[in-house]
Coordinates of C-alpha atoms in Angstrom, one line a residue:
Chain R
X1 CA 0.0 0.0 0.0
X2 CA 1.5 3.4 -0.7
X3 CA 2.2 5.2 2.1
X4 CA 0.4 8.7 2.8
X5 CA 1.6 12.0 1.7
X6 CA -0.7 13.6 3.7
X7 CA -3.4 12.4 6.4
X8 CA -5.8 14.9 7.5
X9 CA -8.4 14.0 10.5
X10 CA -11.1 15.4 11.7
X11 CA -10.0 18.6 10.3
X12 CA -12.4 21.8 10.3
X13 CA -11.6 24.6 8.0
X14 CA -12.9 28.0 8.3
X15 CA -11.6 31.4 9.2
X16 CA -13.0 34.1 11.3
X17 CA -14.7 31.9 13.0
X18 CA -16.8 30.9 10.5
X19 CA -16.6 27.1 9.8
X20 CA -16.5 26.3 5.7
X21 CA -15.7 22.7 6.0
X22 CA -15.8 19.7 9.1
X23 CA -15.1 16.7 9.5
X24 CA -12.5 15.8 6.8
X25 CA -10.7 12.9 7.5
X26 CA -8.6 11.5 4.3
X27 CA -5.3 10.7 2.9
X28 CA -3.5 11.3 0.4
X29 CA -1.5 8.8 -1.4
X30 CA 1.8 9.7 -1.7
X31 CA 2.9 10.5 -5.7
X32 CA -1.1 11.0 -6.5
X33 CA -2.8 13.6 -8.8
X34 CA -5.9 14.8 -7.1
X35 CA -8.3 16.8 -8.2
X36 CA -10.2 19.6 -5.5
X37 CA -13.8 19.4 -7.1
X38 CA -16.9 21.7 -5.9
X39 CA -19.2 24.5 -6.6
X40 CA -18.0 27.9 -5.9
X41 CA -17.8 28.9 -2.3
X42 CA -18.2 25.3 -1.2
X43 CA -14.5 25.3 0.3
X44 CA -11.7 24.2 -1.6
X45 CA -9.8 27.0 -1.1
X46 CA -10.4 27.4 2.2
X47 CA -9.5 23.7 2.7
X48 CA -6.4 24.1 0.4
X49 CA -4.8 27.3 2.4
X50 CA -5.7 24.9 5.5
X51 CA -3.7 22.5 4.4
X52 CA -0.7 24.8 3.0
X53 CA -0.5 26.6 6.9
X54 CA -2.0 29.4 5.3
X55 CA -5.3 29.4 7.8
X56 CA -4.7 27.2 11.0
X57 CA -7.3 24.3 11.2
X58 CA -9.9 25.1 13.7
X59 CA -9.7 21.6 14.8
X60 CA -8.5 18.2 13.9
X61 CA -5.2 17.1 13.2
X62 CA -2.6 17.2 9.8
X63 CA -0.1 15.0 9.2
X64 CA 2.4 15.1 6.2
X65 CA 5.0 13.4 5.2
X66 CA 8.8 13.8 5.9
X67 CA 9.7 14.7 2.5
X68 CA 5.9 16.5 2.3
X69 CA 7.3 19.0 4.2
X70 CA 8.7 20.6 1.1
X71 CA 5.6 21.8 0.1
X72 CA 4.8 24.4 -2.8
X73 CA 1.5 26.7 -2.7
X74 CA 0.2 28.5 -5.3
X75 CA -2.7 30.5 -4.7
X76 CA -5.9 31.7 -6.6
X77 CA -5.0 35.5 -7.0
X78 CA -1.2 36.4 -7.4
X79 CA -0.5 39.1 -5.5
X80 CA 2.3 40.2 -7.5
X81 CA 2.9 44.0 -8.1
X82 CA 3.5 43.8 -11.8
X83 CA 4.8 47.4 -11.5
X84 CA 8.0 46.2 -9.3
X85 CA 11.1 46.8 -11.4
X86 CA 12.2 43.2 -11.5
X87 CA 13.0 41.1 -14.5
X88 CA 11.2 37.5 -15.4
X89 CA 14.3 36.2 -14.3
X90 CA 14.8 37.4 -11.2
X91 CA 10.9 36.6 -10.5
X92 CA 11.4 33.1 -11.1
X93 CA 14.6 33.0 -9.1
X94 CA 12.7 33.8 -6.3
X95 CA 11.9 30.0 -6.3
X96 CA 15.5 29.4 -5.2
X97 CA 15.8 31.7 -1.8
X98 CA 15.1 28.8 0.4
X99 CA 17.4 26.7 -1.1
X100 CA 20.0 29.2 -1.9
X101 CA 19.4 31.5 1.3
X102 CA 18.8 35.0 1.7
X103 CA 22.7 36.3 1.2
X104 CA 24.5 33.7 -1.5
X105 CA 25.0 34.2 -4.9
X106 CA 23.4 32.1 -7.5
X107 CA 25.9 29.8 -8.8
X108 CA 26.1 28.3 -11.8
X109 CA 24.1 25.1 -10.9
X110 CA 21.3 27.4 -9.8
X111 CA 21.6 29.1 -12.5
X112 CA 21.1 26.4 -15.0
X113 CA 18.2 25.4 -13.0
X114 CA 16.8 28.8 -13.5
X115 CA 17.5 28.9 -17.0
X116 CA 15.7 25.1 -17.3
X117 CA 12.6 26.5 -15.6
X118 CA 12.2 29.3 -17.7
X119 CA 12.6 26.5 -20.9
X120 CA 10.0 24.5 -19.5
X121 CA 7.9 27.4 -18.9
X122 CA 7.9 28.4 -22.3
X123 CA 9.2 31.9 -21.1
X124 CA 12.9 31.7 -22.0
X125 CA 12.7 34.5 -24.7
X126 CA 10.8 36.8 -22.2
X127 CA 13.6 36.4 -19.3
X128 CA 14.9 39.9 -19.7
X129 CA 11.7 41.8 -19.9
X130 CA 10.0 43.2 -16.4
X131 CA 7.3 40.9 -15.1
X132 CA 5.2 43.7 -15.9
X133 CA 5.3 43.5 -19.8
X134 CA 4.2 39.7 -19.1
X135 CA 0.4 39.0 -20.6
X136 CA -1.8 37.0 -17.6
X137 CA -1.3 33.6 -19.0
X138 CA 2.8 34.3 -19.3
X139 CA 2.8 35.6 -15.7
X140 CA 1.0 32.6 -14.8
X141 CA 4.0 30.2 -16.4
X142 CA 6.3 32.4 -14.5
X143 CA 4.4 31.4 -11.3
X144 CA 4.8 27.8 -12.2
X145 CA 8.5 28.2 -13.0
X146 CA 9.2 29.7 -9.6
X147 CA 6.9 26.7 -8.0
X148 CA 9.0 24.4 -10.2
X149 CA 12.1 25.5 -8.6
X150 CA 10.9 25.1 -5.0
X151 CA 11.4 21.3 -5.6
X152 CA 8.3 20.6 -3.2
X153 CA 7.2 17.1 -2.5
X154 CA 3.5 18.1 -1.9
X155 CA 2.2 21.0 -4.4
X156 CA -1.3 22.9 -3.9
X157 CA -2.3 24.7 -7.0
X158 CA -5.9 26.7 -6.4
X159 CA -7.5 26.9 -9.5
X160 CA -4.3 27.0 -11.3
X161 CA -6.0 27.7 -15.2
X162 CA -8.3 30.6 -14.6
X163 CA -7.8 33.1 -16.3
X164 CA -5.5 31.2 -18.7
X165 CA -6.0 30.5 -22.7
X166 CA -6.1 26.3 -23.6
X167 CA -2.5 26.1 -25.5
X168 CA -1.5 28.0 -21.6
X169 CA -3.7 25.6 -20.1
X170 CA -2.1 22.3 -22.1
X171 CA 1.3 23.7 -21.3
X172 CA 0.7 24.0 -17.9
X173 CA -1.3 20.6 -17.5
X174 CA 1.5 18.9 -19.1
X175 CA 3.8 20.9 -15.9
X176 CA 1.5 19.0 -13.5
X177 CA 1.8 15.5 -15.5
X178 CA 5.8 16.4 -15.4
X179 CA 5.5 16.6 -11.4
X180 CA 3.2 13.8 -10.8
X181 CA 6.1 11.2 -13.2
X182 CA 8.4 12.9 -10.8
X183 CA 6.9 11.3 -8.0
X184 CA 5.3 14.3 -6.5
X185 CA 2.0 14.4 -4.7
X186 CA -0.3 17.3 -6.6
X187 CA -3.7 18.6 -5.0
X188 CA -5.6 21.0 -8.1
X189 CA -8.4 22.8 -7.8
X190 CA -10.4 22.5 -10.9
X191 CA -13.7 23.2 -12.4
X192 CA -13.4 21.3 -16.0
X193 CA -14.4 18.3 -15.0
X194 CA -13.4 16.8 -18.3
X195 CA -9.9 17.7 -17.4
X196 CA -10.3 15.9 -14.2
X197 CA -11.7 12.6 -16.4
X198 CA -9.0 12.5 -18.1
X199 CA -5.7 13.3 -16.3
X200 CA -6.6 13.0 -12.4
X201 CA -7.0 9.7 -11.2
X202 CA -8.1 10.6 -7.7
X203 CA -10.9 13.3 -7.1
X204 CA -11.1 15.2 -3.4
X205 CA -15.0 16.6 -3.8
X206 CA -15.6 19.5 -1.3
X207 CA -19.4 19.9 -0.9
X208 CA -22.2 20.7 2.0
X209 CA -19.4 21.1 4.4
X210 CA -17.8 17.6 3.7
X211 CA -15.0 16.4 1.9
X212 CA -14.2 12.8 0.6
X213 CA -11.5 11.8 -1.3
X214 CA -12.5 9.3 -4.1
X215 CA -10.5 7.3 -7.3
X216 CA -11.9 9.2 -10.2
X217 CA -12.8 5.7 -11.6
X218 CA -14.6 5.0 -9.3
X219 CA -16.6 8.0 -9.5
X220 CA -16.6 7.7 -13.4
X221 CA -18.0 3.9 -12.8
X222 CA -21.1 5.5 -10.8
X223 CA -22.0 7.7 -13.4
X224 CA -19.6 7.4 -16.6
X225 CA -21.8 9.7 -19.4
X226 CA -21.9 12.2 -16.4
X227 CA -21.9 15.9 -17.8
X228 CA -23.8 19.1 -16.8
X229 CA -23.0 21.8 -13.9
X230 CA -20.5 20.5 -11.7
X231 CA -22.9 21.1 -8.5
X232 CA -25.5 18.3 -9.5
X233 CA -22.8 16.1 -9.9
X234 CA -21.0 17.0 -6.6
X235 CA -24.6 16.3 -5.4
X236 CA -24.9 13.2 -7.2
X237 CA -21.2 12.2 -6.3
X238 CA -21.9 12.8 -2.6
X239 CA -25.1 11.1 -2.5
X240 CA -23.8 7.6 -4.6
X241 CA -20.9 7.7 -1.9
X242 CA -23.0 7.7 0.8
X243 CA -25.3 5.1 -0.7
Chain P
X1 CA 34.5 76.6 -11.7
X2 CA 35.0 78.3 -8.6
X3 CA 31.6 79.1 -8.2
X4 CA 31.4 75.6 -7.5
X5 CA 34.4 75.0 -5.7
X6 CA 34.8 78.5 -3.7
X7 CA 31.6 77.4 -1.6
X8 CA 33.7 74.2 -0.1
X9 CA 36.5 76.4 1.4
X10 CA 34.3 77.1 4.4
X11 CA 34.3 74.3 6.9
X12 CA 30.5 74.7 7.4
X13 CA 30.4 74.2 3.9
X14 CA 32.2 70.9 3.8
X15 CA 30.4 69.5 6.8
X16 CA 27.0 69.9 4.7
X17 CA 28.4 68.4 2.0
X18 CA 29.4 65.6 3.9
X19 CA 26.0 65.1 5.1
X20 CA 24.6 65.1 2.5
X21 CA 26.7 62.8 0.5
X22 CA 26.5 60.3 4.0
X23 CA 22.5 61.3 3.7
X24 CA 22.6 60.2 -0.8
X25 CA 24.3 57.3 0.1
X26 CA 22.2 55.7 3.3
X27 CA 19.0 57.3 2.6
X28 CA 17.8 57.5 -1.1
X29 CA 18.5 53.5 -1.8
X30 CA 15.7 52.8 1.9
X31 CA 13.7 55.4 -0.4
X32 CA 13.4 53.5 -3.2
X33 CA 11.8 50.4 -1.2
X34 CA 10.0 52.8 0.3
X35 CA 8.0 54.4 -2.8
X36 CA 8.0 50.8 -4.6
X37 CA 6.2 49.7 -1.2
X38 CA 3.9 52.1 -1.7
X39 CA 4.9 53.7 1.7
X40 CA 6.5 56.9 0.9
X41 CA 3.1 58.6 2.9
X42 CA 3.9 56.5 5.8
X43 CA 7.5 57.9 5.4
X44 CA 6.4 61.4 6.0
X45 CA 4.4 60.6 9.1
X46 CA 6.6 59.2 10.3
X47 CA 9.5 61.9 10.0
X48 CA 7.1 64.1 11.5
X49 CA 6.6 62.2 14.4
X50 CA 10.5 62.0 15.0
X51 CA 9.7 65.5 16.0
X52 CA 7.5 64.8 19.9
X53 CA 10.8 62.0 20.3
X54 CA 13.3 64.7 19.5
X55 CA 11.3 67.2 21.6
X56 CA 11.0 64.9 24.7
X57 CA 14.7 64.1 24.0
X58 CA 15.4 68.2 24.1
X59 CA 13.1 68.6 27.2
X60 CA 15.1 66.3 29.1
X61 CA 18.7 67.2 28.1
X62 CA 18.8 70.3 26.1
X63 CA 20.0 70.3 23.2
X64 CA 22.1 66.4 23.4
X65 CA 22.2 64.2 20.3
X66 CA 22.0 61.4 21.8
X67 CA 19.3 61.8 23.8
X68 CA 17.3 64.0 20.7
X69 CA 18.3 61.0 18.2
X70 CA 17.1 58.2 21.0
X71 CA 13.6 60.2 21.3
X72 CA 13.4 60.4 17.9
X73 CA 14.4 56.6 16.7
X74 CA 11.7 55.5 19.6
X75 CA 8.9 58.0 18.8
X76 CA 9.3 57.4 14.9
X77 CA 9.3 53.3 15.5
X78 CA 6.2 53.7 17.7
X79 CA 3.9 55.7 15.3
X80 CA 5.4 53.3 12.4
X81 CA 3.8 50.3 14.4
X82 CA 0.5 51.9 16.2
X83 CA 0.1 53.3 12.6
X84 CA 0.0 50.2 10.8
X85 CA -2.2 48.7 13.7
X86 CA -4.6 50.8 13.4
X87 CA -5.3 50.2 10.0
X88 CA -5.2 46.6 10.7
X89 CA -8.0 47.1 13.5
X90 CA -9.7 49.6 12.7
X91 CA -12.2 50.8 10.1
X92 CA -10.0 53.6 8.7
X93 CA -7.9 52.7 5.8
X94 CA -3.8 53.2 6.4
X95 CA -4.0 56.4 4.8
X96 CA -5.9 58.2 7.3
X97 CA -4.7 56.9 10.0
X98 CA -1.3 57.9 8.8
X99 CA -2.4 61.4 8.0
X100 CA -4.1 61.2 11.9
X101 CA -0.5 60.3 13.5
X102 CA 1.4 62.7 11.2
X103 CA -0.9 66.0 12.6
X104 CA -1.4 64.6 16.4
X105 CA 2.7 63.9 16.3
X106 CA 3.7 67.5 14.7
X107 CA 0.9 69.4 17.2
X108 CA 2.5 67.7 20.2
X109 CA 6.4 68.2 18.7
X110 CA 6.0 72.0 18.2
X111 CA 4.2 72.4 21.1
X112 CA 6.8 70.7 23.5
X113 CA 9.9 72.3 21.7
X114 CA 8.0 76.3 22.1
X115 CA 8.1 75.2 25.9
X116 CA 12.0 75.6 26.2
X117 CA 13.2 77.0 23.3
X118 CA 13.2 80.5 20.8
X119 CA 11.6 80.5 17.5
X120 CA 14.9 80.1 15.8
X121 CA 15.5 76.6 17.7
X122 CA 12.5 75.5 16.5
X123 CA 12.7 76.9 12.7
X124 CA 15.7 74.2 13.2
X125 CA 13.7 71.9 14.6
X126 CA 11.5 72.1 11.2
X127 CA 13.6 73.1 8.4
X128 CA 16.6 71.8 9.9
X129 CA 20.3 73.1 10.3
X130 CA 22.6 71.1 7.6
X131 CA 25.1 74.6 7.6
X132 CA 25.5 74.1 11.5
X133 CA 25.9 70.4 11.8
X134 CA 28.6 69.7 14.3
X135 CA 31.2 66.5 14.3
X136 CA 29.3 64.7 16.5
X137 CA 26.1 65.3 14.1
X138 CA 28.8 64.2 11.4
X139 CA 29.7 61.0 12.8
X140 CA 26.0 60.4 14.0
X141 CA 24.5 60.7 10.1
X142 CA 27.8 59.2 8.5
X143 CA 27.2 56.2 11.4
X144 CA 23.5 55.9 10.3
X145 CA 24.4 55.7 6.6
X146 CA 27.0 52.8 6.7
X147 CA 24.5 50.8 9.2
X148 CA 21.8 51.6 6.5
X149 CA 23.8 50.1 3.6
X150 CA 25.0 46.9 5.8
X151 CA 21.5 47.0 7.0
X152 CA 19.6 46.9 3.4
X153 CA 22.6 44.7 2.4
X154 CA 20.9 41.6 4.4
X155 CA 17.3 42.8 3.9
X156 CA 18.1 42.8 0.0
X157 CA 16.7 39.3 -1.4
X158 CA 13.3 38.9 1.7
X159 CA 12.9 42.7 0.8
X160 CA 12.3 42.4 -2.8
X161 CA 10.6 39.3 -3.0
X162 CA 8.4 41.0 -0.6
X163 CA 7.9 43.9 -2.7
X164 CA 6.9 41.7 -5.5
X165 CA 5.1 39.6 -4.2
X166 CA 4.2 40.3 -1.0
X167 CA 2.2 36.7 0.2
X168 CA 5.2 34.6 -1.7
X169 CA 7.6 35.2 1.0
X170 CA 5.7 34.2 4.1
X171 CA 3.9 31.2 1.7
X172 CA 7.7 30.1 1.3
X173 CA 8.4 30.1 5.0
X174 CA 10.4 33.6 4.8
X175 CA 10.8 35.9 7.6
X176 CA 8.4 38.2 6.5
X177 CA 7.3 40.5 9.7
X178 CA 11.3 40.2 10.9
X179 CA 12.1 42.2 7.0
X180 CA 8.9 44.2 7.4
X181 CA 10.4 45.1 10.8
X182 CA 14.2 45.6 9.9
X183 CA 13.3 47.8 6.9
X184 CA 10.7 49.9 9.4
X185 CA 13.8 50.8 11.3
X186 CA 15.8 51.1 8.7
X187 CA 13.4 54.3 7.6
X188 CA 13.1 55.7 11.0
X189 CA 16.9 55.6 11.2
X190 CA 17.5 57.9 8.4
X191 CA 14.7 59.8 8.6
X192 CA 16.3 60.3 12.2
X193 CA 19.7 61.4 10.0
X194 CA 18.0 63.0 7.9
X195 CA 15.6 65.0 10.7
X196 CA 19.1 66.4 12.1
X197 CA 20.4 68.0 8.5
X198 CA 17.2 69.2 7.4
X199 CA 14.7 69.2 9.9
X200 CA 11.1 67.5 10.3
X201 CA 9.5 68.8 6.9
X202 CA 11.8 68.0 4.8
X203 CA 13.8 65.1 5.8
X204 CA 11.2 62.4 3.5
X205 CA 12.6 64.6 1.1
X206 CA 15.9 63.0 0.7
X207 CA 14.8 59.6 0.7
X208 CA 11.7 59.9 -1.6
X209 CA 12.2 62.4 -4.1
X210 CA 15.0 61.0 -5.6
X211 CA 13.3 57.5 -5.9
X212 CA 11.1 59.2 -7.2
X213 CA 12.6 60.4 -10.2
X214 CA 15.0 57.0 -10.4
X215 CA 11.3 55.0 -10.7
X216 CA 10.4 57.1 -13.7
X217 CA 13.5 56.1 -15.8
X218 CA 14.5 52.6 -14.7
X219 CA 12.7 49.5 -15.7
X220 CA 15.1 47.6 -13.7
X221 CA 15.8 47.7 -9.4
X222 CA 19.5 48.1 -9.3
X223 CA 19.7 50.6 -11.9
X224 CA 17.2 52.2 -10.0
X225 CA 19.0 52.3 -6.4
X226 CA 22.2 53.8 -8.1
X227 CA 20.5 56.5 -10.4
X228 CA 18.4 57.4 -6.7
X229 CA 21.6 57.6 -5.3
X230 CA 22.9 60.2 -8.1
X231 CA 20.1 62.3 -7.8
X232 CA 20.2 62.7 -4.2
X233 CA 23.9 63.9 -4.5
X234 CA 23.3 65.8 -7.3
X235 CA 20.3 67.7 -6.0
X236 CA 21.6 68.0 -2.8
X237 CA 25.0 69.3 -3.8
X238 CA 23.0 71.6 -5.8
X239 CA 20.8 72.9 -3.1
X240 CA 24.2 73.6 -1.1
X241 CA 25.1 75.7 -3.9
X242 CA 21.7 77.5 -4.2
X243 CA 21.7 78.0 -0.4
X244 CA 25.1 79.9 -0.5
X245 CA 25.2 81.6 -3.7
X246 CA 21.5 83.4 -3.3
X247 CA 21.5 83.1 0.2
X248 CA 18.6 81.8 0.9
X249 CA 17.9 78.5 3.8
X250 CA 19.6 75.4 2.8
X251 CA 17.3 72.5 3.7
X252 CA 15.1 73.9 1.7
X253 CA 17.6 74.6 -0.7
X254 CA 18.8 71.2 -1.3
X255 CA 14.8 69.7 -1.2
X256 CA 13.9 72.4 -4.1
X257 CA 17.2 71.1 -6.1
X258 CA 15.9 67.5 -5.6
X259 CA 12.1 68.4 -6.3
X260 CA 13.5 70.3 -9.5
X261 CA 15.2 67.0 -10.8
X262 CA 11.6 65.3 -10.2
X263 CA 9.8 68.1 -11.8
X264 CA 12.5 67.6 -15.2
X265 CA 12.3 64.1 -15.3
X266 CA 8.4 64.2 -15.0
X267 CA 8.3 66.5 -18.2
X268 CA 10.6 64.5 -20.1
X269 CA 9.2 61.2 -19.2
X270 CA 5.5 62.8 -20.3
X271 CA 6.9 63.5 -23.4
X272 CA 8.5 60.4 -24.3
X273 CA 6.7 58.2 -26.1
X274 CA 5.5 55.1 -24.1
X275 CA 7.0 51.9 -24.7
X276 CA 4.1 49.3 -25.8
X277 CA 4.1 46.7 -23.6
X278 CA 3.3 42.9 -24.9
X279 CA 0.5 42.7 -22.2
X280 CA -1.3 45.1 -24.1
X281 CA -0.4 43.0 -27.4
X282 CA -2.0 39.9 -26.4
X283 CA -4.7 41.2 -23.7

């Protein structure tokens, strides 16, 4: 049996005091693609910024794994101030400081690591320019290529192709299938549920306050020709499961 | 030739010059994180309430450095902190609050240095005395400027992720308040240098003007910090040179010689035409 990247138990996510989501006990197979399904507002994020430290769990307990601790998040809205007068370079090598440290140099090793993220990313031509000549889908890919280089075990992308055209979208997909070959443990939050069909083989659907973490096969054996809004089928998940 | 030289034979001369080269050197790079963090408002409050510190520091030993400098660093830190604690707690957004703590802070300031001093002191107090500085003053502002550059030496890499992208750092496990701290005092520190050579109204001056202008040609950080750092010696050489030659004050000299540099860059950059960015190609 693989062994757990991440175990939550009894977990309750919320902030301000105001409870989103109870009573999630699950884990995660280490090395799996999972996709965060659920209407709007039914708390994915909340559950996902739980689980990167970002909001402290009202209750219940997290555990992850030792390597797990090298964990990547990357949120819903970039808070990035595209007017800052750094170059797509050094915005990606921001990926590095916690390898690097806050005072060395970049050697050459880092360096090439750098240089392979912005290849992979697509954004090796634009390295030079300001972050703030990048379109939204190019600062996007420079987002991925700084979570590339934080070389984290366990990464949490919230809703990681809003915003973003389909050849972005394939590009960045195929960044995720790159990680997940790699070994690493990836949580998305998603709302084409096509995309989940075909490339995430475990679904976490958040809905009514609950959460249950599912094989997508499984699901897909339940209901296989399943299409339409994704909140009848969270519905219809949830109640199958509970069947 | 030697109306640019003749000036510097005076010794009060050359002590203002070396404060304000100290002043370029430690204060205008802070100022450039300071306007790219959108803070150069918090900045002046802040300089202003040096002022009650310094006053309280004057009350209680005349007219010591240390003990004006010590008020001064602790006043400016306070207001810096309950400023941005308000805003957090409060319904009023940072802005008012600042402009709040900069009025309450400069009514309490000139009211405590009129209870032991002569108008003169306190048109000091304000406008500052960068032709009177002594060699402690000197050593004090020469002392703030090397700890400013070692200072903003280790804050480099957390500061400018921070600046942007201001949740990646503390997302990545970086010391995020501890920067957000150090940098705080980096400000009050030379606005504390900077309060001594040219008083409470015009010490920001130093530190943000020349960003300022820096920010509206550089597209990239370092150029930025050294082209700041230019400006601020070149504008505040050139005040010294106003201040003597028309004899007029100097502190305001040298912040009119700085604004004027702002003022010509702002034309030319207006006229320029505007590069076209590939975000507006493909948005």
């Amino acid at each position: 049996m693989t062994a757990a990247a991440l175990s939550l138990s009894k977990i309750v996510a919320g902030h301000d005091g105001h409870v989103s989501i109870s009573d999630v006990t699950l884990a995660v197979p280490a090395g799996a693609r999972v996709a965060v399904i659920g209407a709007n507002g039914a708390g994915k994020s909340t559950l996902l910024k739980t689980i990167a430290g970002e909001l402290p769990p009202l209750g219940g307990q997290m555990r992850r794994c030792a390597t797990c601790a090298r964990m990547g998040y990357l949120p819903q809205s970039a808070t990035v101030d595209t007017r800052f007068p750094v170059s797509v370079y050094e915005f990606v090598a921001m990926g590095v400081w916690n390898h690097v440290g806050l005072f060395r140099r970049l050697g050459p090793a880092v360096r090439q690591r750098i240089d392979a993220a912005l290849d992979r990313t697509g954004l090796a031509a634009l390295a030079r320019r300001p972050i703030g000549a990048l379109s939204g889908g190019q600062l996007q890919r420079a987002r991925f290529a700084r979570l590339m280089l934080q070389d984290a075990a366990l990464l949490l992308l919230d809703e990681p192709f809003a915003g973003v055209d389909r050849p972005t979208r394939e590009a960045l997909m195929a960044l995720i299938d790159g990680w997940h070959a790699e070994g690493r443990t990836c949580l998305v939050v998603l709302h084409d549920l096509d995309l989940v069909r075909q490339r995430f083989e475990w679904c976490l659907s958040v809905d009514d306050g609950h959460a249950q973490l599912t094989p997508t096969a499984e699901l897909l054996a339940l209901r296989p020709t399943a299409d339409g809004a994704a909140a009848a089928r969270h519905a219809f998940l949830r109640d199958a499961l509970r069947a | 030739m030697s109306w640019l030289l003749d000036p510097f034979d005076f010794a009060f001369m050359r002590g203002a010059l070396a404060a304000c080269v100290a002043l370029s050197l430690g204060a205008a790079p802070v100022g450039v994180f300071m306007l790219l963090r959108r803070m150069s408002l918090m900045g002046d409050a802040i300089s202003h309430a040096i002022l009650p510190g310094a006053a309280l520091g004057y009350l209680a030993a005349g007219l010591s450095l240390g003990a004006m400098t010590l008020g001064g660093v602790a006043a400016g830190v306070l207001v810096a902190l309950a400023a941005g604690l308000v805003a957090r707690r409060s319904a009023l957004r940072e802005d008012a609050s600042l402009a709040a703590f900069y009025l309450i802070s400069l009514a309490i300031g000139v009211l405590l240095v009129s209870l032991k001093s002569r108008n003169i002191d306190l048109l000091h107090v304000l406008f500052g005395s960068v032709l009177s500085l002594d060699r402690d003053a000197l050593l004090l502002i020469a002392g703030i400027a090397t700890a400013s550059l070692f200072g903003l030496a280790a804050l480099y890499r957390p500061l400018v992720i921070e600046c942007a992208d201001p949740d990646y750092l503390r997302q990545a496990g970086g010391p995020g308040a501890l920067v957000h701290l150090g940098f705080l005092l980096l400000a009050v520190l030379n606005l504390v240098a900077g309060f001594h050579a040219l008083g409470t109204l015009m010490a920001v001056g130093i530190m943000v003007l020349p960003a300022a202008s820096a920010r509206l040609l550089c597209e990239r950080l370092d150029s930025m910090l050294a082209l700041a750092v230019g400006n601020a010696l070149a504008g505040s050489i050139g005040g010294l040179l106003l201040s003597y030659h028309l004899d007029v004050p100097a502190g305001p000299a040298v912040v009119l010689s700085l604004g004027l540099i702002y003022v010509v860059v702002l034309a030319f950059t207006a006229l320029r035409p505007r590069p076209i960015l590939t975000s507006e190609v493909t948005a």
